[in-house]
Amino acid sequence: MAISYDLDMATPLPAAHVARELHDAAQNIGLFDASVTLEQVLNEGAATELGTWIRVYESKPRPWNAVITDLGFTPAVSVVFRLDKEGEISDQQDEMIRLVSSVLDRVPGDAVLHKDLEQVWLLRRSGDLNVSEQADLWPPHRLSALSHHYRRATLAFS
């Protein structure tokens, strides 16, 4: 079974614009090599140097989606991060956080990073960023990768 995380965003920007911002950020921080194209990120997905597969797509959530019912916003664009189970999971999570932080700098709107609609890692609502209180998810080096002011909070879907 794949280990995957989703960054769901209620943003006025179209998926193609979000993909461009993610692609640029990933190249700037050294996660994508020069061969990875914007079209790959938006269509079939692309892998980072560590093997994390990333794809940006337009969200079409059902009305009963937990992001809508529990968090109160409707995602327009999502990013999926599928980790390579053969690689070092913690390192891939670290690179995911660095990239999510960069994307949040570039893309406005509410956002949630979660694992399978079960474990909420971070939530940005009305410009305020909250990260989970779980120390195992957010060791000091991951917290230092965030470029935003944040608060620690208990975050969960019902």
PDB file of C-alpha atoms in Angstrom:
ATOM      1  CA  MET A   1       0.000   0.000   0.000  1.00  0.00           C
ATOM      2  CA  ALA A   2       1.329   3.415  -0.967  1.00  0.00           C
ATOM      3  CA  ILE A   3       2.227   6.028   1.596  1.00  0.00           C
ATOM      4  CA  SER A   4       0.730   9.244   0.348  1.00  0.00           C
ATOM      5  CA  TYR A   5      -0.071  12.719   1.558  1.00  0.00           C
ATOM      6  CA  ASP A   6      -2.331  15.365   0.072  1.00  0.00           C
ATOM      7  CA  LEU A   7      -2.078  19.127   0.148  1.00  0.00           C
ATOM      8  CA  ASP A   8      -5.637  20.336  -0.500  1.00  0.00           C
ATOM      9  CA  MET A   9      -5.982  24.043  -1.245  1.00  0.00           C
ATOM     10  CA  ALA A  10      -8.916  26.409  -1.594  1.00  0.00           C
ATOM     11  CA  THR A  11      -7.169  28.847  -3.897  1.00  0.00           C
ATOM     12  CA  PRO A  12      -8.404  31.123  -6.673  1.00  0.00           C
ATOM     13  CA  LEU A  13      -5.444  30.004  -8.806  1.00  0.00           C
ATOM     14  CA  PRO A  14      -5.951  27.290 -11.444  1.00  0.00           C
ATOM     15  CA  ALA A  15      -4.141  23.961 -11.158  1.00  0.00           C
ATOM     16  CA  ALA A  16      -1.728  24.926 -13.958  1.00  0.00           C
ATOM     17  CA  HIS A  17      -0.593  28.009 -12.022  1.00  0.00           C
ATOM     18  CA  VAL A  18      -0.160  26.017  -8.799  1.00  0.00           C
ATOM     19  CA  ALA A  19       1.814  23.392 -10.734  1.00  0.00           C
ATOM     20  CA  ARG A  20       4.102  26.119 -12.120  1.00  0.00           C
ATOM     21  CA  GLU A  21       4.704  27.505  -8.624  1.00  0.00           C
ATOM     22  CA  LEU A  22       5.393  24.017  -7.230  1.00  0.00           C
ATOM     23  CA  HIS A  23       7.678  23.131 -10.143  1.00  0.00           C
ATOM     24  CA  ASP A  24       9.680  26.351  -9.728  1.00  0.00           C
ATOM     25  CA  ALA A  25       9.918  25.888  -5.959  1.00  0.00           C
ATOM     26  CA  ALA A  26      11.008  22.257  -6.314  1.00  0.00           C
ATOM     27  CA  GLN A  27      13.750  23.205  -8.753  1.00  0.00           C
ATOM     28  CA  ASN A  28      14.882  26.130  -6.573  1.00  0.00           C
ATOM     29  CA  ILE A  29      15.344  23.912  -3.524  1.00  0.00           C
ATOM     30  CA  GLY A  30      16.915  21.090  -5.515  1.00  0.00           C
ATOM     31  CA  LEU A  31      14.125  18.494  -5.405  1.00  0.00           C
ATOM     32  CA  PHE A  32      13.592  18.246  -9.180  1.00  0.00           C
ATOM     33  CA  ASP A  33      16.409  17.992 -11.645  1.00  0.00           C
ATOM     34  CA  ALA A  34      16.380  19.973 -14.900  1.00  0.00           C
ATOM     35  CA  SER A  35      14.689  17.126 -16.821  1.00  0.00           C
ATOM     36  CA  VAL A  36      11.411  17.415 -14.864  1.00  0.00           C
ATOM     37  CA  THR A  37       8.897  19.497 -16.790  1.00  0.00           C
ATOM     38  CA  LEU A  38       5.870  21.473 -15.697  1.00  0.00           C
ATOM     39  CA  GLU A  39       3.720  19.260 -17.920  1.00  0.00           C
ATOM     40  CA  GLN A  40       4.885  16.161 -16.029  1.00  0.00           C
ATOM     41  CA  VAL A  41       3.955  17.707 -12.677  1.00  0.00           C
ATOM     42  CA  LEU A  42       0.500  18.592 -13.998  1.00  0.00           C
ATOM     43  CA  ASN A  43      -0.235  15.432 -15.969  1.00  0.00           C
ATOM     44  CA  GLU A  44       1.479  12.156 -15.082  1.00  0.00           C
ATOM     45  CA  GLY A  45       3.418  13.376 -12.051  1.00  0.00           C
ATOM     46  CA  ALA A  46       7.155  13.583 -11.464  1.00  0.00           C
ATOM     47  CA  ALA A  47       9.593  12.100  -8.967  1.00  0.00           C
ATOM     48  CA  THR A  48      12.049  13.976  -6.788  1.00  0.00           C
ATOM     49  CA  GLU A  49      15.668  12.932  -6.425  1.00  0.00           C
ATOM     50  CA  LEU A  50      14.651  10.847  -3.365  1.00  0.00           C
ATOM     51  CA  GLY A  51      11.792   9.163  -5.230  1.00  0.00           C
ATOM     52  CA  THR A  52       8.755  11.047  -3.921  1.00  0.00           C
ATOM     53  CA  TRP A  53       6.189  11.143  -6.735  1.00  0.00           C
ATOM     54  CA  ILE A  54       4.335  14.480  -6.942  1.00  0.00           C
ATOM     55  CA  ARG A  55       1.339  15.509  -9.027  1.00  0.00           C
ATOM     56  CA  VAL A  56      -0.830  18.649  -9.057  1.00  0.00           C
ATOM     57  CA  TYR A  57      -4.468  18.316 -10.121  1.00  0.00           C
ATOM     58  CA  GLU A  58      -7.799  20.102 -10.050  1.00  0.00           C
ATOM     59  CA  SER A  59      -9.837  18.920  -7.065  1.00  0.00           C
ATOM     60  CA  LYS A  60     -13.424  17.846  -7.462  1.00  0.00           C
ATOM     61  CA  PRO A  61     -14.330  16.759  -3.934  1.00  0.00           C
ATOM     62  CA  ARG A  62     -17.669  15.207  -3.056  1.00  0.00           C
ATOM     63  CA  PRO A  63     -19.859  17.269  -0.692  1.00  0.00           C
ATOM     64  CA  TRP A  64     -19.150  14.821   2.146  1.00  0.00           C
ATOM     65  CA  ASN A  65     -15.361  15.180   1.839  1.00  0.00           C
ATOM     66  CA  ALA A  66     -13.856  15.690   5.316  1.00  0.00           C
ATOM     67  CA  VAL A  67     -11.993  18.821   4.242  1.00  0.00           C
ATOM     68  CA  ILE A  68     -15.350  20.426   3.432  1.00  0.00           C
ATOM     69  CA  THR A  69     -17.374  19.027   6.338  1.00  0.00           C
ATOM     70  CA  ASP A  70     -14.739  19.219   9.087  1.00  0.00           C
ATOM     71  CA  LEU A  71     -12.517  22.132   8.062  1.00  0.00           C
ATOM     72  CA  GLY A  72     -15.053  24.308   6.261  1.00  0.00           C
ATOM     73  CA  PHE A  73     -13.405  24.935   2.920  1.00  0.00           C
ATOM     74  CA  THR A  74     -13.650  23.361  -0.513  1.00  0.00           C
ATOM     75  CA  PRO A  75     -10.368  22.438  -2.190  1.00  0.00           C
ATOM     76  CA  ALA A  76      -9.948  23.655  -5.756  1.00  0.00           C
ATOM     77  CA  VAL A  77      -6.427  22.293  -6.304  1.00  0.00           C
ATOM     78  CA  SER A  78      -4.607  19.376  -4.698  1.00  0.00           C
ATOM     79  CA  VAL A  79      -1.060  18.088  -4.662  1.00  0.00           C
ATOM     80  CA  VAL A  80      -0.393  14.423  -3.988  1.00  0.00           C
ATOM     81  CA  PHE A  81       2.924  13.266  -2.547  1.00  0.00           C
ATOM     82  CA  ARG A  82       3.435   9.496  -2.888  1.00  0.00           C
ATOM     83  CA  LEU A  83       6.508   8.325  -1.009  1.00  0.00           C
ATOM     84  CA  ASP A  84       8.876   5.691  -2.351  1.00  0.00           C
ATOM     85  CA  LYS A  85       8.617   2.812   0.131  1.00  0.00           C
ATOM     86  CA  GLU A  86      12.075   1.645  -0.926  1.00  0.00           C
ATOM     87  CA  GLY A  87      13.591   4.982   0.081  1.00  0.00           C
ATOM     88  CA  GLU A  88      14.093   6.656   3.441  1.00  0.00           C
ATOM     89  CA  ILE A  89      10.568   7.733   4.462  1.00  0.00           C
ATOM     90  CA  SER A  90      11.688  10.393   6.961  1.00  0.00           C
ATOM     91  CA  ASP A  91      13.910  12.101   4.375  1.00  0.00           C
ATOM     92  CA  GLN A  92      11.040  12.146   1.886  1.00  0.00           C
ATOM     93  CA  GLN A  93       8.741  13.645   4.518  1.00  0.00           C
ATOM     94  CA  ASP A  94      11.371  16.306   5.169  1.00  0.00           C
ATOM     95  CA  GLU A  95      11.522  17.235   1.485  1.00  0.00           C
ATOM     96  CA  MET A  96       7.710  17.255   1.325  1.00  0.00           C
ATOM     97  CA  ILE A  97       7.602  19.798   4.181  1.00  0.00           C
ATOM     98  CA  ARG A  98      10.236  22.008   2.536  1.00  0.00           C
ATOM     99  CA  LEU A  99       8.231  21.988  -0.692  1.00  0.00           C
ATOM    100  CA  VAL A 100       4.866  22.535   1.019  1.00  0.00           C
ATOM    101  CA  SER A 101       6.321  25.530   2.870  1.00  0.00           C
ATOM    102  CA  SER A 102       7.524  27.017  -0.425  1.00  0.00           C
ATOM    103  CA  VAL A 103       4.173  26.380  -2.107  1.00  0.00           C
ATOM    104  CA  LEU A 104       2.325  28.048   0.775  1.00  0.00           C
ATOM    105  CA  ASP A 105       4.589  31.101   0.272  1.00  0.00           C
ATOM    106  CA  ARG A 106       3.533  31.260  -3.376  1.00  0.00           C
ATOM    107  CA  VAL A 107      -0.117  30.137  -3.392  1.00  0.00           C
ATOM    108  CA  PRO A 108      -2.861  31.970  -1.465  1.00  0.00           C
ATOM    109  CA  GLY A 109      -5.859  30.419   0.243  1.00  0.00           C
ATOM    110  CA  ASP A 110      -6.786  27.889   2.864  1.00  0.00           C
ATOM    111  CA  ALA A 111      -4.829  24.637   2.823  1.00  0.00           C
ATOM    112  CA  VAL A 112      -4.462  21.359   4.667  1.00  0.00           C
ATOM    113  CA  LEU A 113      -1.683  18.764   4.471  1.00  0.00           C
ATOM    114  CA  HIS A 114      -2.937  15.366   5.546  1.00  0.00           C
ATOM    115  CA  LYS A 115      -2.348  11.650   5.264  1.00  0.00           C
ATOM    116  CA  ASP A 116      -5.369   9.744   3.939  1.00  0.00           C
ATOM    117  CA  LEU A 117      -7.905  12.151   5.511  1.00  0.00           C
ATOM    118  CA  GLU A 118      -6.837  10.690   8.858  1.00  0.00           C
ATOM    119  CA  GLN A 119      -3.759  12.530  10.082  1.00  0.00           C
ATOM    120  CA  VAL A 120      -3.595  16.318   9.713  1.00  0.00           C
ATOM    121  CA  TRP A 121      -0.041  17.655   9.536  1.00  0.00           C
ATOM    122  CA  LEU A 122      -0.809  21.321   8.998  1.00  0.00           C
ATOM    123  CA  LEU A 123      -3.730  23.628   8.387  1.00  0.00           C
ATOM    124  CA  ARG A 124      -3.720  27.156   7.004  1.00  0.00           C
ATOM    125  CA  ARG A 125      -7.014  28.963   7.373  1.00  0.00           C
ATOM    126  CA  SER A 126      -7.542  32.698   6.821  1.00  0.00           C
ATOM    127  CA  GLY A 127      -3.771  33.147   6.641  1.00  0.00           C
ATOM    128  CA  ASP A 128      -3.080  31.509  10.021  1.00  0.00           C
ATOM    129  CA  LEU A 129      -0.848  28.438   9.950  1.00  0.00           C
ATOM    130  CA  ASN A 130      -1.292  25.695  12.533  1.00  0.00           C
ATOM    131  CA  VAL A 131       0.864  22.594  12.696  1.00  0.00           C
ATOM    132  CA  SER A 132       0.108  19.411  14.563  1.00  0.00           C
ATOM    133  CA  GLU A 133       1.224  19.119  18.177  1.00  0.00           C
ATOM    134  CA  GLN A 134       2.535  15.612  17.456  1.00  0.00           C
ATOM    135  CA  ALA A 135       6.272  15.784  18.088  1.00  0.00           C
ATOM    136  CA  ASP A 136       6.941  12.726  15.923  1.00  0.00           C
ATOM    137  CA  LEU A 137       5.481  14.536  12.891  1.00  0.00           C
ATOM    138  CA  TRP A 138       7.206  17.814  13.643  1.00  0.00           C
ATOM    139  CA  PRO A 139      10.707  17.346  15.053  1.00  0.00           C
ATOM    140  CA  PRO A 140      12.709  20.604  15.348  1.00  0.00           C
ATOM    141  CA  HIS A 141      14.375  20.289  11.927  1.00  0.00           C
ATOM    142  CA  ARG A 142      10.967  20.107  10.184  1.00  0.00           C
ATOM    143  CA  LEU A 143       9.605  23.046  12.143  1.00  0.00           C
ATOM    144  CA  SER A 144      12.663  25.061  11.117  1.00  0.00           C
ATOM    145  CA  ALA A 145      11.861  24.310   7.456  1.00  0.00           C
ATOM    146  CA  LEU A 146       8.642  26.319   7.726  1.00  0.00           C
ATOM    147  CA  SER A 147       9.037  29.863   6.465  1.00  0.00           C
ATOM    148  CA  HIS A 148       5.773  31.026   8.051  1.00  0.00           C
ATOM    149  CA  HIS A 149       4.855  31.959  11.561  1.00  0.00           C
ATOM    150  CA  TYR A 150       2.872  29.041  12.971  1.00  0.00           C
ATOM    151  CA  ARG A 151       1.093  27.839  16.065  1.00  0.00           C
ATOM    152  CA  ARG A 152       1.000  24.312  17.435  1.00  0.00           C
ATOM    153  CA  ALA A 153      -2.509  22.873  17.662  1.00  0.00           C
ATOM    154  CA  THR A 154      -4.454  19.667  17.969  1.00  0.00           C
ATOM    155  CA  LEU A 155      -5.507  19.017  14.378  1.00  0.00           C
ATOM    156  CA  ALA A 156      -7.803  16.189  13.357  1.00  0.00           C
ATOM    157  CA  PHE A 157     -10.676  15.182  11.169  1.00  0.00           C
ATOM    158  CA  SER A 158     -13.742  14.011  13.064  1.00  0.00           C
TER     159      SER A 158
END
